[in-house]
Amino acid sequence: MKKPELLAPAGNLEKLKVAILYGADAVYCGGHQYGLREGADNFSLAELAEGTEFAHRYGRKIYLTVNMIPHNDDLIGLPDYLKQLQAIGVDGLIIADPGVLYFLQAEGIELPVHLSTQANAVNWASIRFWKEQGIERVILARELSQEEISEIREKTELELEIFIHGSNCISYSGRCLLSNYLVNRDANRGKCAHSCRWKYYLVEEKRPGEYYPITEDEQGSYIMNSKDLCLLEYLPEIINMGIDSLKIEGRMKSLHYVANVTRVYRRAIDAYLANPVAYRLDPLWWEELKKINQRDYTTAFFAGPPTTVDHNYHSSAYQRNFDFIGMIREYRPEKGEATVEVRHKLVRGDLLEIIGFDGESFTQRLDYLLNEAGEQLESAPHPRQLIRIPVDRPVQPYYLVRRERNEPRS
Ligand code: SF4
């Protein structure tokens, strides 16, 4: 049985390190240009070099997105940029536009090329075509059923990558002009405003300001509000199909999302490969996936055409059950203390959960908070503050700290 690659998103250098430490076999990220997801922090060339060195130190891979659909003006500087990526030593490029492939071949750049999901590959003939063009891996469109993916696998030899988790684009993999039309932000040039999740009303032209609700049922309208993809329950089938890479969506998602989703799929993949016969989906993995911000889960097209249950009827907002409190920066075993870089207000008496790389978590009551000078604090409200807290068990830098939202504060 082939071990698939677990591929995690890295919106910035810190998320790249977290993804790798929490179990990703490979990460994908974007530079400041050409990579879609303009809203992510993205990587300078220096950060990319550091990220590549970090990934390779752990024996992992790093792929760079160059998957915008460039207009003529966007091509200026592209060949130099591609050469710089080659010099840095990334393990592959994710592209969508044949023009980018043209430059790669014209400049003799020999990096492995992956075809982005933006290219909408939905059949085996398309994949054979792309093989002839020199592509090494195809990231299949999300709009495919298990049977279709299986047939593509049987009839092609290229590496195949599929999305297993994350947000769904409601149109065909980015073939959407909603964001361009409403706010002049081109989804295919990295600027999608996610207009599909906005609330829409009906307005009669002579009555500006009078908004009539559009209701599909008593809950309102949800025509474009997809739930998030989650294929955890189909992991054995996906591995048995021989898919090469399992991708987690979310370069704009939080550190908490990257760490938690990566470690859940890491545990599930390893458990299945270790003993496929005894493998059972652990309910704790589901619980963990519910602890991150999400819009309820769907298997989208994998188990058959989506229906009304694959849309979220109630709200386009994320469900937020936990707050991401911060990240461990330092551990002092002699004092039983750790330094946390704060991302969300800490209060003395809080009950926190500390998440380890190995999948284990433990709860920790904050009996005291100290600032860097060792002074007692009642709370730490400022992001990026460094705060010393007691820890009952050993921790490591990059362990994450979270707090349940409805946990009462003392
Ligand atoms: S607006 Fe929605 S459907 Fe359109 S490209 Fe953006 S995420 Fe996809």
mmCIF file with all atom_site columns, N, CA and C in Angstrom, residues 100-137:
data_model
loop_
_atom_site.group_PDB
_atom_site.id
_atom_site.type_symbol
_atom_site.label_atom_id
_atom_site.label_alt_id
_atom_site.label_comp_id
_atom_site.label_asym_id
_atom_site.label_entity_id
_atom_site.label_seq_id
_atom_site.pdbx_PDB_ins_code
_atom_site.Cartn_x
_atom_site.Cartn_y
_atom_site.Cartn_z
_atom_site.occupancy
_atom_site.B_iso_or_equiv
_atom_site.pdbx_formal_charge
_atom_site.auth_seq_id
_atom_site.auth_comp_id
_atom_site.auth_asym_id
_atom_site.auth_atom_id
_atom_site.pdbx_PDB_model_num
ATOM 1   N N  . VAL A 1 100 ? 2.814   30.105 -17.898 1.00 0.00 ? 100 VAL A N  1
ATOM 2   C CA . VAL A 1 100 ? 3.864   29.911 -16.890 1.00 0.00 ? 100 VAL A CA 1
ATOM 3   C C  . VAL A 1 100 ? 4.708   28.693 -17.277 1.00 0.00 ? 100 VAL A C  1
ATOM 4   N N  . LEU A 1 101 ? 4.034   27.646 -17.754 1.00 0.00 ? 101 LEU A N  1
ATOM 5   C CA . LEU A 1 101 ? 4.758   26.451 -18.211 1.00 0.00 ? 101 LEU A CA 1
ATOM 6   C C  . LEU A 1 101 ? 5.673   26.802 -19.384 1.00 0.00 ? 101 LEU A C  1
ATOM 7   N N  . TYR A 1 102 ? 5.200   27.664 -20.256 1.00 0.00 ? 102 TYR A N  1
ATOM 8   C CA . TYR A 1 102 ? 6.004   28.110 -21.400 1.00 0.00 ? 102 TYR A CA 1
ATOM 9   C C  . TYR A 1 102 ? 7.327   28.718 -20.904 1.00 0.00 ? 102 TYR A C  1
ATOM 10  N N  . PHE A 1 103 ? 7.232   29.601 -19.908 1.00 0.00 ? 103 PHE A N  1
ATOM 11  C CA . PHE A 1 103 ? 8.453   30.238 -19.399 1.00 0.00 ? 103 PHE A CA 1
ATOM 12  C C  . PHE A 1 103 ? 9.375   29.223 -18.721 1.00 0.00 ? 103 PHE A C  1
ATOM 13  N N  . LEU A 1 104 ? 8.776   28.295 -17.974 1.00 0.00 ? 104 LEU A N  1
ATOM 14  C CA . LEU A 1 104 ? 9.604   27.285 -17.297 1.00 0.00 ? 104 LEU A CA 1
ATOM 15  C C  . LEU A 1 104 ? 10.422  26.499 -18.318 1.00 0.00 ? 104 LEU A C  1
ATOM 16  N N  . GLN A 1 105 ? 9.768   26.127 -19.423 1.00 0.00 ? 105 GLN A N  1
ATOM 17  C CA . GLN A 1 105 ? 10.461  25.321 -20.437 1.00 0.00 ? 105 GLN A CA 1
ATOM 18  C C  . GLN A 1 105 ? 11.424  26.177 -21.246 1.00 0.00 ? 105 GLN A C  1
ATOM 19  N N  . ALA A 1 106 ? 11.002  27.403 -21.567 1.00 0.00 ? 106 ALA A N  1
ATOM 20  C CA . ALA A 1 106 ? 11.868  28.281 -22.362 1.00 0.00 ? 106 ALA A CA 1
ATOM 21  C C  . ALA A 1 106 ? 13.144  28.636 -21.601 1.00 0.00 ? 106 ALA A C  1
ATOM 22  N N  . GLU A 1 107 ? 13.040  28.754 -20.289 1.00 0.00 ? 107 GLU A N  1
ATOM 23  C CA . GLU A 1 107 ? 14.205  29.125 -19.479 1.00 0.00 ? 107 GLU A CA 1
ATOM 24  C C  . GLU A 1 107 ? 14.994  27.906 -19.000 1.00 0.00 ? 107 GLU A C  1
ATOM 25  N N  . GLY A 1 108 ? 14.518  26.708 -19.357 1.00 0.00 ? 108 GLY A N  1
ATOM 26  C CA . GLY A 1 108 ? 15.239  25.493 -18.948 1.00 0.00 ? 108 GLY A CA 1
ATOM 27  C C  . GLY A 1 108 ? 15.187  25.244 -17.448 1.00 0.00 ? 108 GLY A C  1
ATOM 28  N N  . ILE A 1 109 ? 14.128  25.670 -16.822 1.00 0.00 ? 109 ILE A N  1
ATOM 29  C CA . ILE A 1 109 ? 13.989  25.469 -15.360 1.00 0.00 ? 109 ILE A CA 1
ATOM 30  C C  . ILE A 1 109 ? 13.440  24.067 -15.133 1.00 0.00 ? 109 ILE A C  1
ATOM 31  N N  . GLU A 1 110 ? 14.159  23.271 -14.351 1.00 0.00 ? 110 GLU A N  1
ATOM 32  C CA . GLU A 1 110 ? 13.825  21.851 -14.285 1.00 0.00 ? 110 GLU A CA 1
ATOM 33  C C  . GLU A 1 110 ? 13.123  21.437 -13.003 1.00 0.00 ? 110 GLU A C  1
ATOM 34  N N  . LEU A 1 111 ? 12.438  22.352 -12.386 1.00 0.00 ? 111 LEU A N  1
ATOM 35  C CA . LEU A 1 111 ? 11.690  21.980 -11.172 1.00 0.00 ? 111 LEU A CA 1
ATOM 36  C C  . LEU A 1 111 ? 10.471  21.138 -11.535 1.00 0.00 ? 111 LEU A C  1
ATOM 37  N N  . PRO A 1 112 ? 10.097  20.154 -10.693 1.00 0.00 ? 112 PRO A N  1
ATOM 38  C CA . PRO A 1 112 ? 8.853   19.428 -10.927 1.00 0.00 ? 112 PRO A CA 1
ATOM 39  C C  . PRO A 1 112 ? 7.666   20.397 -10.954 1.00 0.00 ? 112 PRO A C  1
ATOM 40  N N  . VAL A 1 113 ? 6.760   20.175 -11.898 1.00 0.00 ? 113 VAL A N  1
ATOM 41  C CA . VAL A 1 113 ? 5.628   21.083 -12.056 1.00 0.00 ? 113 VAL A CA 1
ATOM 42  C C  . VAL A 1 113 ? 4.334   20.350 -11.729 1.00 0.00 ? 113 VAL A C  1
ATOM 43  N N  . HIS A 1 114 ? 3.554   20.929 -10.839 1.00 0.00 ? 114 HIS A N  1
ATOM 44  C CA . HIS A 1 114 ? 2.247   20.379 -10.466 1.00 0.00 ? 114 HIS A CA 1
ATOM 45  C C  . HIS A 1 114 ? 1.171   21.278 -11.074 1.00 0.00 ? 114 HIS A C  1
ATOM 46  N N  . LEU A 1 115 ? 0.148   20.647 -11.632 1.00 0.00 ? 115 LEU A N  1
ATOM 47  C CA . LEU A 1 115 ? -0.944  21.422 -12.224 1.00 0.00 ? 115 LEU A CA 1
ATOM 48  C C  . LEU A 1 115 ? -1.967  21.748 -11.136 1.00 0.00 ? 115 LEU A C  1
ATOM 49  N N  . SER A 1 116 ? -2.214  23.034 -10.953 1.00 0.00 ? 116 SER A N  1
ATOM 50  C CA . SER A 1 116 ? -3.113  23.509 -9.897  1.00 0.00 ? 116 SER A CA 1
ATOM 51  C C  . SER A 1 116 ? -4.545  23.045 -10.118 1.00 0.00 ? 116 SER A C  1
ATOM 52  N N  . THR A 1 117 ? -5.297  22.963 -9.047  1.00 0.00 ? 117 THR A N  1
ATOM 53  C CA . THR A 1 117 ? -6.729  22.668 -9.151  1.00 0.00 ? 117 THR A CA 1
ATOM 54  C C  . THR A 1 117 ? -7.454  23.758 -9.946  1.00 0.00 ? 117 THR A C  1
ATOM 55  N N  . GLN A 1 118 ? -6.846  24.936 -10.044 1.00 0.00 ? 118 GLN A N  1
ATOM 56  C CA . GLN A 1 118 ? -7.434  26.024 -10.837 1.00 0.00 ? 118 GLN A CA 1
ATOM 57  C C  . GLN A 1 118 ? -7.557  25.645 -12.317 1.00 0.00 ? 118 GLN A C  1
ATOM 58  N N  . ALA A 1 119 ? -6.786  24.637 -12.752 1.00 0.00 ? 119 ALA A N  1
ATOM 59  C CA . ALA A 1 119 ? -6.837  24.225 -14.157 1.00 0.00 ? 119 ALA A CA 1
ATOM 60  C C  . ALA A 1 119 ? -7.990  23.260 -14.416 1.00 0.00 ? 119 ALA A C  1
ATOM 61  N N  . ASN A 1 120 ? -8.720  22.890 -13.369 1.00 0.00 ? 120 ASN A N  1
ATOM 62  C CA . ASN A 1 120 ? -9.970  22.125 -13.515 1.00 0.00 ? 120 ASN A CA 1
ATOM 63  C C  . ASN A 1 120 ? -9.796  20.777 -14.212 1.00 0.00 ? 120 ASN A C  1
ATOM 64  N N  . ALA A 1 121 ? -8.823  19.997 -13.837 1.00 0.00 ? 121 ALA A N  1
ATOM 65  C CA . ALA A 1 121 ? -8.668  18.662 -14.435 1.00 0.00 ? 121 ALA A CA 1
ATOM 66  C C  . ALA A 1 121 ? -9.727  17.736 -13.846 1.00 0.00 ? 121 ALA A C  1
ATOM 67  N N  . VAL A 1 122 ? -10.647 17.270 -14.687 1.00 0.00 ? 122 VAL A N  1
ATOM 68  C CA . VAL A 1 122 ? -11.743 16.424 -14.202 1.00 0.00 ? 122 VAL A CA 1
ATOM 69  C C  . VAL A 1 122 ? -11.873 15.123 -15.001 1.00 0.00 ? 122 VAL A C  1
ATOM 70  N N  . ASN A 1 123 ? -10.913 14.824 -15.889 1.00 0.00 ? 123 ASN A N  1
ATOM 71  C CA . ASN A 1 123 ? -11.011 13.553 -16.613 1.00 0.00 ? 123 ASN A CA 1
ATOM 72  C C  . ASN A 1 123 ? -9.614  13.009 -16.923 1.00 0.00 ? 123 ASN A C  1
ATOM 73  N N  . TRP A 1 124 ? -9.535  11.698 -17.213 1.00 0.00 ? 124 TRP A N  1
ATOM 74  C CA . TRP A 1 124 ? -8.231  11.052 -17.407 1.00 0.00 ? 124 TRP A CA 1
ATOM 75  C C  . TRP A 1 124 ? -7.525  11.514 -18.681 1.00 0.00 ? 124 TRP A C  1
ATOM 76  N N  . ALA A 1 125 ? -8.311  11.884 -19.717 1.00 0.00 ? 125 ALA A N  1
ATOM 77  C CA . ALA A 1 125 ? -7.677  12.332 -20.970 1.00 0.00 ? 125 ALA A CA 1
ATOM 78  C C  . ALA A 1 125 ? -6.929  13.644 -20.739 1.00 0.00 ? 125 ALA A C  1
ATOM 79  N N  . SER A 1 126 ? -7.526  14.506 -19.922 1.00 0.00 ? 126 SER A N  1
ATOM 80  C CA . SER A 1 126 ? -6.875  15.771 -19.587 1.00 0.00 ? 126 SER A CA 1
ATOM 81  C C  . SER A 1 126 ? -5.538  15.498 -18.894 1.00 0.00 ? 126 SER A C  1
ATOM 82  N N  . ILE A 1 127 ? -5.528  14.522 -18.022 1.00 0.00 ? 127 ILE A N  1
ATOM 83  C CA . ILE A 1 127 ? -4.287  14.226 -17.287 1.00 0.00 ? 127 ILE A CA 1
ATOM 84  C C  . ILE A 1 127 ? -3.229  13.640 -18.231 1.00 0.00 ? 127 ILE A C  1
ATOM 85  N N  . ARG A 1 128 ? -3.647  12.797 -19.169 1.00 0.00 ? 128 ARG A N  1
ATOM 86  C CA . ARG A 1 128 ? -2.686  12.286 -20.160 1.00 0.00 ? 128 ARG A CA 1
ATOM 87  C C  . ARG A 1 128 ? -2.117  13.433 -20.992 1.00 0.00 ? 128 ARG A C  1
ATOM 88  N N  . PHE A 1 129 ? -2.984  14.385 -21.349 1.00 0.00 ? 129 PHE A N  1
ATOM 89  C CA . PHE A 1 129 ? -2.525  15.549 -22.108 1.00 0.00 ? 129 PHE A CA 1
ATOM 90  C C  . PHE A 1 129 ? -1.454  16.305 -21.320 1.00 0.00 ? 129 PHE A C  1
ATOM 91  N N  . TRP A 1 130 ? -1.745  16.559 -20.048 1.00 0.00 ? 130 TRP A N  1
ATOM 92  C CA . TRP A 1 130 ? -0.801  17.347 -19.252 1.00 0.00 ? 130 TRP A CA 1
ATOM 93  C C  . TRP A 1 130 ? 0.512   16.593 -19.043 1.00 0.00 ? 130 TRP A C  1
ATOM 94  N N  . LYS A 1 131 ? 0.438   15.272 -19.006 1.00 0.00 ? 131 LYS A N  1
ATOM 95  C CA . LYS A 1 131 ? 1.682   14.474 -18.897 1.00 0.00 ? 131 LYS A CA 1
ATOM 96  C C  . LYS A 1 131 ? 2.574   14.743 -20.110 1.00 0.00 ? 131 LYS A C  1
ATOM 97  N N  . GLU A 1 132 ? 1.946   14.787 -21.267 1.00 0.00 ? 132 GLU A N  1
ATOM 98  C CA . GLU A 1 132 ? 2.729   15.041 -22.485 1.00 0.00 ? 132 GLU A CA 1
ATOM 99  C C  . GLU A 1 132 ? 3.348   16.433 -22.491 1.00 0.00 ? 132 GLU A C  1
ATOM 100 N N  . GLN A 1 133 ? 2.767   17.351 -21.741 1.00 0.00 ? 133 GLN A N  1
ATOM 101 C CA . GLN A 1 133 ? 3.316   18.714 -21.671 1.00 0.00 ? 133 GLN A CA 1
ATOM 102 C C  . GLN A 1 133 ? 4.429   18.831 -20.629 1.00 0.00 ? 133 GLN A C  1
ATOM 103 N N  . GLY A 1 134 ? 4.711   17.748 -19.903 1.00 0.00 ? 134 GLY A N  1
ATOM 104 C CA . GLY A 1 134 ? 5.812   17.792 -18.933 1.00 0.00 ? 134 GLY A CA 1
ATOM 105 C C  . GLY A 1 134 ? 5.378   17.985 -17.492 1.00 0.00 ? 134 GLY A C  1
ATOM 106 N N  . ILE A 1 135 ? 4.082   17.935 -17.239 1.00 0.00 ? 135 ILE A N  1
ATOM 107 C CA . ILE A 1 135 ? 3.598   18.074 -15.855 1.00 0.00 ? 135 ILE A CA 1
ATOM 108 C C  . ILE A 1 135 ? 3.875   16.775 -15.091 1.00 0.00 ? 135 ILE A C  1
ATOM 109 N N  . GLU A 1 136 ? 4.281   16.889 -13.818 1.00 0.00 ? 136 GLU A N  1
ATOM 110 C CA . GLU A 1 136 ? 4.581   15.681 -13.029 1.00 0.00 ? 136 GLU A CA 1
ATOM 111 C C  . GLU A 1 136 ? 3.462   15.277 -12.087 1.00 0.00 ? 136 GLU A C  1
ATOM 112 N N  . ARG A 1 137 ? 2.626   16.245 -11.727 1.00 0.00 ? 137 ARG A N  1
ATOM 113 C CA . ARG A 1 137 ? 1.531   15.925 -10.803 1.00 0.00 ? 137 ARG A CA 1
ATOM 114 C C  . ARG A 1 137 ? 0.316   16.778 -11.158 1.00 0.00 ? 137 ARG A C  1
#
